[in-house]
Coordinates of C-alpha atoms in Angstrom, one line a residue:
Chain A
X24 CA 135.9 79.1 129.9
X25 CA 132.1 79.5 129.8
X26 CA 130.3 81.7 132.2
X27 CA 128.4 80.3 135.3
X28 CA 125.1 80.8 133.5
X29 CA 126.2 79.1 130.2
X30 CA 127.9 76.2 132.1
X31 CA 124.9 75.4 134.2
X32 CA 122.4 76.0 131.5
X33 CA 124.2 73.6 129.1
X34 CA 124.2 71.1 131.9
X35 CA 120.4 71.4 132.1
X36 CA 120.1 70.6 128.4
X37 CA 122.4 67.6 128.9
X38 CA 120.2 66.2 131.6
X39 CA 117.1 66.9 129.4
X40 CA 118.6 64.8 126.6
X41 CA 119.3 61.8 128.9
X42 CA 115.8 62.2 130.3
X43 CA 114.3 62.0 126.8
X44 CA 116.4 58.9 126.0
X45 CA 115.3 57.3 129.4
X46 CA 111.6 57.8 128.5
X47 CA 112.1 56.4 125.0
X48 CA 113.8 53.3 126.3
X49 CA 111.1 52.9 129.0
X50 CA 108.4 52.8 126.4
X51 CA 109.8 49.5 125.2
X52 CA 110.7 48.0 128.5
X53 CA 111.1 49.5 132.0
X54 CA 113.8 47.1 132.9
X55 CA 115.9 48.1 129.9
X56 CA 115.5 51.7 131.0
X57 CA 117.1 51.1 134.4
X58 CA 120.6 52.0 133.3
X59 CA 119.5 55.2 131.6
X60 CA 117.4 56.1 134.6
X61 CA 120.4 55.7 136.9
X62 CA 122.5 57.7 134.5
X63 CA 119.9 60.5 134.5
X64 CA 119.7 60.5 138.3
X65 CA 123.5 60.6 138.6
X66 CA 123.7 63.5 136.1
X67 CA 121.0 65.3 138.1
X68 CA 122.6 64.7 141.4
X69 CA 125.9 66.0 140.1
X70 CA 124.1 69.1 138.8
X71 CA 122.4 69.6 142.2
X72 CA 125.7 69.2 144.0
X73 CA 127.5 71.7 141.7
X74 CA 124.9 74.2 142.7
X75 CA 124.4 73.3 146.4
X76 CA 128.1 72.8 147.2
X77 CA 129.7 75.4 145.0
X78 CA 127.6 78.0 143.3
X79 CA 124.9 78.5 145.9
X80 CA 127.5 78.8 148.7
X81 CA 129.5 81.4 146.7
X82 CA 126.3 83.3 145.9
X83 CA 125.2 83.2 149.6
X84 CA 128.6 84.4 150.8
X85 CA 128.7 87.2 148.4
X86 CA 125.1 88.4 148.8
X87 CA 124.4 87.3 152.4
X88 CA 121.1 85.8 151.1
X89 CA 121.1 82.5 152.9
X90 CA 117.4 82.0 153.3
X91 CA 116.5 83.5 149.9
X92 CA 116.2 82.0 146.4
X93 CA 118.9 79.5 146.8
X94 CA 117.1 77.9 149.8
X95 CA 114.0 77.6 147.7
X96 CA 116.0 76.0 144.9
X97 CA 117.3 73.5 147.4
X98 CA 113.8 72.8 148.5
X99 CA 112.8 72.0 144.8
X100 CA 116.0 69.9 144.5
X101 CA 114.7 67.8 147.4
X102 CA 111.2 67.5 145.7
X103 CA 113.0 66.2 142.6
X104 CA 115.3 63.8 144.5
X105 CA 112.2 62.3 146.0
X106 CA 110.5 61.8 142.6
X107 CA 113.7 60.4 141.2
X108 CA 113.9 57.8 143.9
X109 CA 110.3 56.8 143.2
X110 CA 111.2 56.4 139.5
X111 CA 113.6 53.6 140.5
X112 CA 111.0 52.0 142.7
X113 CA 108.6 52.0 139.8
X114 CA 111.2 50.2 137.7
X115 CA 111.7 47.6 140.4
X116 CA 108.0 47.0 140.6
X117 CA 107.7 47.1 136.7
X118 CA 104.9 49.6 137.0
X119 CA 104.8 51.5 133.7
X120 CA 101.9 53.7 134.6
X121 CA 103.5 54.9 137.8
X122 CA 106.8 55.4 136.0
X123 CA 105.3 57.7 133.3
X124 CA 103.2 59.5 135.9
X125 CA 106.3 60.2 137.9
X126 CA 108.4 61.1 134.8
X127 CA 105.7 63.6 133.6
X128 CA 105.5 65.2 137.0
X129 CA 109.3 65.3 137.3
X130 CA 109.6 66.8 133.8
X131 CA 107.3 69.8 134.5
X132 CA 108.8 70.4 138.0
X133 CA 112.2 70.2 136.5
X134 CA 111.5 72.6 133.6
X135 CA 109.8 75.2 135.6
X136 CA 112.7 75.0 138.1
X137 CA 115.3 75.3 135.3
X138 CA 113.5 78.3 133.9
X139 CA 113.6 80.1 137.2
X140 CA 117.3 79.3 137.6
X141 CA 118.2 80.2 134.0
X142 CA 116.2 83.4 133.9
X143 CA 116.7 84.7 137.4
X144 CA 119.2 83.0 139.7
X145 CA 122.0 82.3 137.1
X146 CA 121.7 85.8 135.7
X147 CA 122.0 87.2 139.3
X148 CA 124.9 84.8 140.1
X149 CA 126.7 85.9 137.0
X150 CA 126.2 89.5 137.9
X151 CA 127.5 89.1 141.4
X152 CA 130.2 86.5 140.8
X153 CA 131.5 87.6 137.4
X154 CA 135.0 88.3 138.8
X155 CA 135.2 84.7 140.2
X156 CA 133.3 83.1 137.3
X157 CA 136.3 81.0 136.0
X158 CA 137.2 79.7 139.4
X159 CA 133.7 78.7 140.2
X160 CA 133.1 77.0 136.9
X161 CA 136.4 75.1 137.4
X162 CA 135.3 74.0 140.9
X163 CA 132.0 72.8 139.6
X164 CA 133.7 71.0 136.7
X165 CA 136.0 69.2 139.0
X166 CA 133.4 68.3 141.7
X167 CA 133.4 64.8 143.0
X168 CA 129.9 63.7 143.8
X169 CA 129.3 62.7 147.4
Chain B
X13 CA 116.5 91.5 140.7
X14 CA 113.1 90.3 141.8
X15 CA 112.9 86.8 143.1
X16 CA 109.2 86.7 143.5
X17 CA 107.9 83.5 142.0
X18 CA 111.0 81.6 143.0
X19 CA 109.3 80.1 146.0
X20 CA 105.9 78.7 146.8
X21 CA 105.5 81.4 149.4
X22 CA 105.4 84.1 146.8
X23 CA 103.9 82.0 144.0
X24 CA 100.3 83.0 143.1
X25 CA 97.8 81.2 145.2
X26 CA 96.3 78.2 143.5
X27 CA 92.8 79.7 143.7
X28 CA 93.9 82.6 141.3
X29 CA 94.2 80.4 138.1
X30 CA 91.8 77.7 139.2
X31 CA 88.8 80.0 139.6
X32 CA 89.2 81.0 136.0
X33 CA 89.8 77.4 134.7
X34 CA 86.8 75.9 136.4
X35 CA 84.4 78.4 134.8
X36 CA 85.6 77.9 131.2
X37 CA 84.0 74.5 130.5
X38 CA 80.7 75.8 132.0
X39 CA 80.6 78.5 129.4
X40 CA 81.4 75.8 126.8
X41 CA 78.4 73.8 127.9
X42 CA 76.3 76.9 127.7
X43 CA 77.5 77.6 124.2
X44 CA 76.7 74.1 123.2
X45 CA 73.1 74.5 124.4
X46 CA 72.8 77.8 122.6
X47 CA 74.0 76.3 119.4
X48 CA 71.7 73.3 119.9
X49 CA 68.7 75.6 119.9
X50 CA 70.0 78.1 117.2
X51 CA 69.3 78.4 113.6
X52 CA 72.5 77.8 111.6
X53 CA 71.5 80.4 109.0
X54 CA 71.4 83.1 111.8
X55 CA 74.8 82.0 113.1
X56 CA 76.3 82.3 109.7
X57 CA 75.8 86.1 109.9
X58 CA 78.7 87.2 112.1
X59 CA 76.9 90.4 113.0
X60 CA 73.6 88.7 114.1
X61 CA 72.9 89.1 117.9
X62 CA 72.9 85.3 118.4
X63 CA 76.3 85.0 116.7
X64 CA 77.8 87.8 118.7
X65 CA 76.5 86.2 122.0
X66 CA 77.9 82.8 121.1
X67 CA 81.2 84.2 120.0
X68 CA 81.7 86.2 123.2
X69 CA 80.7 83.3 125.4
X70 CA 83.5 81.4 123.7
X71 CA 86.1 84.2 123.4
X72 CA 85.5 85.7 126.9
X73 CA 84.0 82.8 128.8
X74 CA 86.3 80.1 127.5
X75 CA 89.4 81.6 125.9
X76 CA 89.6 84.7 128.1
X77 CA 89.1 82.8 131.3
X78 CA 91.7 80.2 130.4
X79 CA 94.3 82.7 129.1
X80 CA 93.9 85.0 132.1
X81 CA 94.0 82.1 134.6
X82 CA 97.1 80.7 132.9
X83 CA 98.8 84.1 132.8
X84 CA 98.4 84.6 136.6
X85 CA 100.5 81.5 136.9
X86 CA 102.8 81.8 134.0
X87 CA 104.1 85.3 134.7
X88 CA 105.7 84.1 137.9
X89 CA 107.3 81.1 136.2
X90 CA 108.2 82.5 132.8
X91 CA 108.9 86.1 133.8
X92 CA 109.8 85.8 137.4
X93 CA 107.3 88.5 138.5
X94 CA 104.1 88.4 140.4
X95 CA 101.0 90.4 139.8
X96 CA 100.6 92.9 142.7
X97 CA 97.8 91.9 145.1
X98 CA 97.0 88.9 142.8
X99 CA 94.3 87.4 145.0
X100 CA 92.3 90.7 145.1
X101 CA 92.9 91.3 141.4
X102 CA 91.9 87.8 140.4
X103 CA 88.8 87.8 142.6
X104 CA 87.7 91.2 141.4
X105 CA 88.3 90.5 137.7
X106 CA 86.7 87.1 137.8
X107 CA 83.6 88.4 139.4
X108 CA 83.4 91.5 137.1
X109 CA 83.9 89.4 134.0
X110 CA 81.2 86.9 135.0
X111 CA 78.8 89.7 135.8
X112 CA 79.8 91.6 132.6
X113 CA 79.5 88.6 130.4
X114 CA 76.0 87.7 131.6
X115 CA 74.9 91.3 131.4
X116 CA 76.2 91.4 127.8
X117 CA 74.4 88.2 126.8
X118 CA 71.1 89.2 128.3
X119 CA 71.5 92.8 127.3
X120 CA 72.1 91.9 123.7
X121 CA 69.3 89.3 123.5
X122 CA 66.8 91.6 125.3
X123 CA 68.1 94.9 123.8
X124 CA 68.3 96.2 127.3
X125 CA 70.2 99.5 127.6
X126 CA 70.9 99.2 131.4
X127 CA 72.3 95.7 131.1
X128 CA 74.5 96.7 128.1
X129 CA 75.8 99.7 130.1
X130 CA 76.5 97.4 133.0
X131 CA 78.2 95.0 130.7
X132 CA 80.5 97.8 129.4
X133 CA 81.3 98.7 133.0
X134 CA 82.0 95.2 134.3
X135 CA 83.7 93.8 131.3
X136 CA 85.8 96.9 130.8
X137 CA 86.9 97.1 134.5
X138 CA 87.3 93.4 134.9
X139 CA 89.6 93.1 131.9
X140 CA 91.5 96.4 132.3
X141 CA 92.3 95.7 136.0
X142 CA 93.8 92.3 135.4
X143 CA 95.5 93.2 132.1
X144 CA 96.8 96.5 133.6
X145 CA 98.1 94.6 136.7
X146 CA 99.9 92.1 134.4
X147 CA 101.5 94.8 132.3
X148 CA 102.5 96.6 135.5
X149 CA 104.1 93.4 136.8
X150 CA 106.0 92.8 133.5
X151 CA 107.5 96.3 133.9
X152 CA 109.7 94.8 136.6
X153 CA 111.2 92.1 134.4
X154 CA 114.9 92.6 133.9
X155 CA 115.6 89.8 131.4
X156 CA 113.1 90.0 128.6
X157 CA 113.0 86.7 126.8
X158 CA 111.1 86.1 123.6
X159 CA 108.3 84.6 125.5
X160 CA 107.9 87.5 127.8
X161 CA 108.0 89.9 124.9
X162 CA 105.3 87.9 123.2
X163 CA 103.2 88.0 126.4
X164 CA 103.6 91.7 126.7
X165 CA 102.6 92.4 123.1
X166 CA 99.6 90.1 123.4
X167 CA 98.5 92.0 126.6
X168 CA 98.8 95.3 124.8
X169 CA 96.6 94.0 122.0
X170 CA 94.2 92.7 124.7
X171 CA 94.1 96.2 126.3
X172 CA 93.2 97.7 123.0
X173 CA 90.5 95.1 122.0
X174 CA 88.9 95.6 125.4
X175 CA 88.7 99.4 124.7
X176 CA 87.2 98.7 121.3
X177 CA 84.8 96.2 122.9
X178 CA 83.5 98.8 125.4
X179 CA 83.0 101.2 122.5
X180 CA 81.0 98.5 120.6
X181 CA 78.9 97.7 123.6
X182 CA 78.2 101.4 124.0
X183 CA 77.0 101.4 120.4
X184 CA 74.5 98.7 121.2
X185 CA 73.3 100.3 124.4
X186 CA 72.6 103.6 122.7
X187 CA 71.3 101.8 119.6
X188 CA 73.9 103.8 117.6
X189 CA 75.3 101.5 115.0
X190 CA 77.2 103.4 112.5
X191 CA 79.6 102.4 109.7
X192 CA 82.5 103.0 112.1
X193 CA 80.9 100.4 114.4
X194 CA 81.5 97.6 111.8
X195 CA 85.0 98.8 111.1
X196 CA 85.9 98.7 114.8
X197 CA 84.1 95.4 115.2
X198 CA 86.2 93.9 112.4
X199 CA 89.5 95.2 113.9
X200 CA 88.3 94.1 117.4
X201 CA 87.8 90.5 116.2
X202 CA 90.9 90.2 114.1
X203 CA 93.2 91.7 116.7
X204 CA 91.6 89.5 119.4
X205 CA 92.3 86.3 117.5
X206 CA 95.7 87.1 115.9
X207 CA 97.0 89.9 118.1
X208 CA 96.0 88.7 121.6
X209 CA 95.4 84.9 121.4
X210 CA 97.7 84.3 118.4
X211 CA 100.7 86.2 119.7
X212 CA 100.3 84.9 123.2
X213 CA 100.3 81.3 121.9
X214 CA 103.4 81.9 119.8
X215 CA 105.2 83.6 122.7
X216 CA 104.4 80.8 125.1
X217 CA 105.3 78.1 122.4
X218 CA 108.9 79.5 122.2
X219 CA 109.4 78.4 125.8
X220 CA 107.0 75.5 126.2
X221 CA 107.8 73.3 123.2
X222 CA 111.5 72.9 123.8
X223 CA 110.9 72.5 127.5
X224 CA 108.0 70.1 127.9
X225 CA 108.6 68.0 124.8
X226 CA 112.3 68.5 124.5
X227 CA 111.7 69.7 120.9
X228 CA 114.3 71.7 119.0
X229 CA 114.5 75.3 120.0
X230 CA 113.0 78.0 117.8
X231 CA 115.4 79.9 115.6
X232 CA 116.7 83.3 116.7
X233 CA 114.9 84.9 113.8
X234 CA 111.5 83.5 115.0
X235 CA 112.2 84.5 118.6
X236 CA 113.4 88.0 117.8
X237 CA 111.3 89.1 114.8
X238 CA 108.1 87.1 114.3
X239 CA 106.0 88.9 117.0
X240 CA 107.2 92.3 115.8
X241 CA 106.4 91.3 112.1
X242 CA 102.9 90.0 113.0
X243 CA 102.2 93.1 115.1
X244 CA 103.3 95.4 112.2
X245 CA 101.1 93.4 109.8
X246 CA 98.1 93.7 112.1
X247 CA 98.7 97.4 112.4
X248 CA 99.0 97.9 108.7
X249 CA 95.9 95.8 108.2
X250 CA 94.0 98.1 110.6
X251 CA 95.1 101.2 108.8
X252 CA 94.1 99.6 105.4
X253 CA 90.7 98.5 106.7
X254 CA 89.9 102.1 107.8
X255 CA 91.4 103.9 104.8
X256 CA 91.8 101.5 101.9
X257 CA 89.6 98.5 102.4
X258 CA 90.4 97.2 98.9
X259 CA 94.0 96.6 99.8
X260 CA 93.6 94.7 103.1
X261 CA 94.4 91.5 101.3
X262 CA 98.1 92.4 101.3
X263 CA 98.2 92.8 105.0
X264 CA 96.2 89.7 105.5
X265 CA 98.7 87.8 103.4
X266 CA 101.5 89.2 105.5
X267 CA 99.9 88.1 108.8
X268 CA 98.7 84.7 107.7
X269 CA 102.1 83.8 106.2
X270 CA 103.6 84.0 109.7
X271 CA 100.8 82.1 111.3
X272 CA 101.0 79.4 108.6
X273 CA 104.8 79.3 109.1
X274 CA 104.2 78.9 112.9
X275 CA 101.7 76.1 112.3
X276 CA 104.2 74.3 110.1
X277 CA 107.1 74.9 112.5
X278 CA 105.1 73.5 115.4
X279 CA 104.3 70.4 113.4
X280 CA 108.0 69.9 112.4
X281 CA 109.2 70.5 116.0
X282 CA 106.9 67.8 117.3
X283 CA 108.2 65.4 114.6
X284 CA 111.7 66.2 115.8
X285 CA 111.1 66.2 119.5
X286 CA 113.4 64.0 121.6
X287 CA 110.7 63.2 124.1
X288 CA 108.7 60.4 122.5
X289 CA 105.6 60.8 124.8
X290 CA 102.4 61.2 122.8
X291 CA 99.6 62.2 125.1
X292 CA 96.5 64.2 124.5
X293 CA 98.4 67.5 124.8
X294 CA 100.6 66.5 121.8
X295 CA 97.4 65.7 119.9
X296 CA 96.0 69.1 120.7
X297 CA 99.1 70.9 119.5
X298 CA 99.1 68.8 116.3
X299 CA 95.3 69.4 115.8
X300 CA 95.9 73.2 116.3
X301 CA 98.6 73.2 113.6
X302 CA 96.3 71.6 111.1
X303 CA 93.3 73.9 112.0
X304 CA 95.5 77.0 111.9
X305 CA 96.9 76.1 108.5
X306 CA 93.4 75.5 107.1
X307 CA 92.0 78.6 108.8
X308 CA 94.8 80.9 107.5
X309 CA 94.3 79.8 103.9
X310 CA 90.5 80.1 104.2
X311 CA 90.8 83.6 105.6
X312 CA 92.7 84.6 102.4
X313 CA 90.3 82.6 100.2
X314 CA 87.4 84.3 101.9
X315 CA 88.6 87.7 100.7
X316 CA 87.5 86.7 97.1
X317 CA 84.0 85.5 98.2
X318 CA 82.6 88.6 99.9
X319 CA 83.4 87.2 103.3
X320 CA 81.0 84.2 102.9
X321 CA 83.4 81.9 104.8
X322 CA 84.3 84.2 107.7
X323 CA 82.3 82.1 110.2
X324 CA 84.0 78.9 109.0
X325 CA 87.4 80.8 109.4
X326 CA 86.2 81.5 113.0
X327 CA 85.5 77.9 113.7
X328 CA 88.9 76.7 112.2
X329 CA 91.0 79.3 113.9
X330 CA 89.0 80.0 117.1
X331 CA 87.8 76.5 117.8
X332 CA 90.4 74.5 116.1
X333 CA 93.5 76.5 116.8
X334 CA 93.0 78.6 119.9
X335 CA 90.8 76.3 121.8
X336 CA 93.0 73.3 121.1
X337 CA 96.1 75.0 122.4
X338 CA 94.2 76.2 125.5
X339 CA 93.0 72.7 126.3
X340 CA 96.4 71.2 125.6
X341 CA 97.9 73.6 128.1
X342 CA 95.2 73.1 130.7
X343 CA 95.8 69.4 130.8
X344 CA 99.4 70.1 131.8
X345 CA 98.8 73.1 134.0
X346 CA 95.9 72.1 136.3
X347 CA 97.3 68.7 137.6
X348 CA 100.8 70.2 137.9
X349 CA 99.6 73.1 140.0
X350 CA 97.7 70.8 142.3
X351 CA 100.8 68.5 142.6
X352 CA 103.2 71.4 143.1
X353 CA 101.1 73.2 145.7
X354 CA 100.4 70.0 147.7
X355 CA 104.0 68.9 147.5
X356 CA 105.3 72.3 148.6
X357 CA 103.0 72.1 151.6
X358 CA 104.7 68.9 152.7
X359 CA 102.4 66.3 151.3
X360 CA 104.5 63.5 149.8
X361 CA 101.9 60.8 149.1
X362 CA 99.9 62.4 146.4
X363 CA 99.0 61.1 142.9
X364 CA 101.3 62.0 140.1
X365 CA 99.9 64.4 137.5
X366 CA 99.2 61.5 135.1
X367 CA 97.1 59.9 137.8
X368 CA 95.0 63.0 138.4
X369 CA 93.3 63.0 135.1
X370 CA 91.9 59.8 133.6
X371 CA 93.7 59.3 130.3
X372 CA 90.7 57.7 128.7
X373 CA 88.5 60.6 129.6
X374 CA 90.9 63.2 128.2
X375 CA 91.2 61.2 124.9
X376 CA 87.4 61.0 124.7
X377 CA 87.1 64.7 125.4
X378 CA 89.6 65.4 122.6
X379 CA 87.8 63.1 120.2
X380 CA 84.4 64.6 120.8
X381 CA 85.7 68.1 120.5
X382 CA 87.3 67.3 117.1
X383 CA 84.1 65.6 115.9
X384 CA 82.1 68.6 117.0
X385 CA 84.5 71.1 115.2
X386 CA 84.4 69.1 112.0
X387 CA 80.6 68.8 112.4
X388 CA 80.2 72.6 112.8
X389 CA 82.1 73.1 109.6
X390 CA 79.9 70.7 107.7
X391 CA 76.8 72.4 109.2
X392 CA 77.8 75.4 107.1
X393 CA 76.5 73.4 104.2
X394 CA 74.2 70.9 105.9
X395 CA 72.3 72.4 108.8
X396 CA 71.3 68.9 110.1
X397 CA 74.9 68.6 111.3
X398 CA 74.4 71.4 113.9
X399 CA 72.5 69.3 116.4
X400 CA 74.8 66.3 116.7
X401 CA 77.9 68.6 116.6
X402 CA 76.4 70.8 119.5
X403 CA 75.7 67.6 121.5
X404 CA 79.3 66.4 121.0
X405 CA 80.5 69.8 122.0
X406 CA 78.4 69.8 125.2
X407 CA 79.6 66.3 126.2
X408 CA 83.2 67.3 125.4
X409 CA 82.9 70.3 127.6
X410 CA 81.2 68.4 130.4
X411 CA 84.1 65.8 130.4
X412 CA 86.6 68.7 130.4
X413 CA 84.9 70.1 133.5
X414 CA 85.2 66.7 135.1
X415 CA 88.9 66.5 134.1
X416 CA 89.6 69.8 135.7
X417 CA 87.5 69.2 138.8
X418 CA 89.1 65.8 139.5
X419 CA 92.6 67.2 140.4
X420 CA 91.0 70.1 142.2
X421 CA 89.0 67.6 144.3
X422 CA 92.3 65.8 145.1
X423 CA 93.7 69.1 146.2
X424 CA 90.8 69.8 148.6
X425 CA 90.6 66.3 150.1
X426 CA 94.4 66.1 150.6
X427 CA 94.5 69.5 152.3
X428 CA 92.1 68.1 154.9
X429 CA 94.8 65.6 155.9
X430 CA 97.9 66.3 157.9
X431 CA 101.0 66.9 155.8
X432 CA 103.7 64.3 155.8
X433 CA 106.3 67.0 156.6
X434 CA 106.0 70.3 158.3
X435 CA 107.2 72.8 155.7
X436 CA 106.8 75.9 157.9
X437 CA 110.6 75.9 158.4
X438 CA 111.0 76.8 154.8
X439 CA 108.6 79.7 155.0
X440 CA 110.2 83.0 154.1
X441 CA 107.3 85.1 155.5

């Protein structure tokens, strides 16, 4: 079983790959990219929920830091959710410029967010939750997205 | 574990990097005008006063300002640490570097002892305060990634080249130019280009290329060894230039091999990137790879021609490699910072980062810069190329200033409106 850090970091890379495919498809036709955009958003939502409903809660319970870094990560999740919903709107309006403007913004926001998580939060979570690592990874793995 | 930088509350204020970024193209315009009214023969002598002035307006005014501005921001994102009292440090260093640079320019041109002493004081304190603060902040990093190691080593080189620079300025102020002065000047310039700028760029590339372009990751050997190997090469080169000048070629070969390999690797990584976008930032990275390759080879070739081509090497590596990367990064950083800070303040209806900078203007700016760089190289042989190239450079820098100011303007006008959401509930302070 991989560690919390490895599991969530690998999931970041999976989302990046779908993002790249989505952009590639969108270059040819926005409408053709709709399915991949939905897939990307679904993957991201699953990742966010694995963190918000499992890992962050465990971390907060263990460290008593409820208004700390996890809250800030939730805030950035909400920024990204907002951008992702606009991506779908851009597809509906067949507005390529808007789509790529949003995807570029999302990409940078996403990457700097991932970097903070991978280099700080996950490392910290792994340190505090190492004894429960397997259980937490299993819970994240079996999560049903709401 | 330090969580500074995880939130907007503790992120560096937007003014810290922007104050540096906004000034850089202004120095570029100034350089363009100086070149326009210069004599190409004088500029070809790297130790002529005019050449020293132009080079430092570029290296301190453009490169230094962009790199320091970017580092104030990057340390919090890449390393998770914040520079202590960042606002005070950035304000002080920015002002001191501005005063120092102008004192240096006028002090050298007018051979004025007082101005040159002031230049040593302002440039020395301006650089050392911000570099020292950054190194102090990095001390708190618990997970040293390859990028952070690269940044740290680059900052240590920066610290040393500043000390050498102060010594060199002191030499001019006392009119005491000895043989040692030229040796130190040579080490100062080579370490500035390869040790500070070069290693910083390599360190940042380890993180930025896979992230922003979904390019393949760098191999563990690159991430773990290259910065160390280049630093060792630069150190050996320094020892040889002091004690065995005739053998410096071996150390040069060592250093350039890694930079050439880096240039090639960047090119290949862009070819293999999963993200197909090809914007001006990609063009800048690609141009930088080409210029770095040419510059590295010419630096070696130059060894056999009594350093006749050293100024051309400077144009290729300084202008073509370092400046290209700096501008490629600026086009990503500035609009993102504006978007990120506004969004975190609760503004939801703001332009996306692609809408903040006019694509046509950024492409034109790139094209003009490339034309000017090629023209500067040709003016080495045909002096009539200097005037059109300088004009291209001036216009390119003016467009760059506009491209930086446009998102900053959006930031200021948006801040005057009421946010869509009250974000004070998220405040940790």
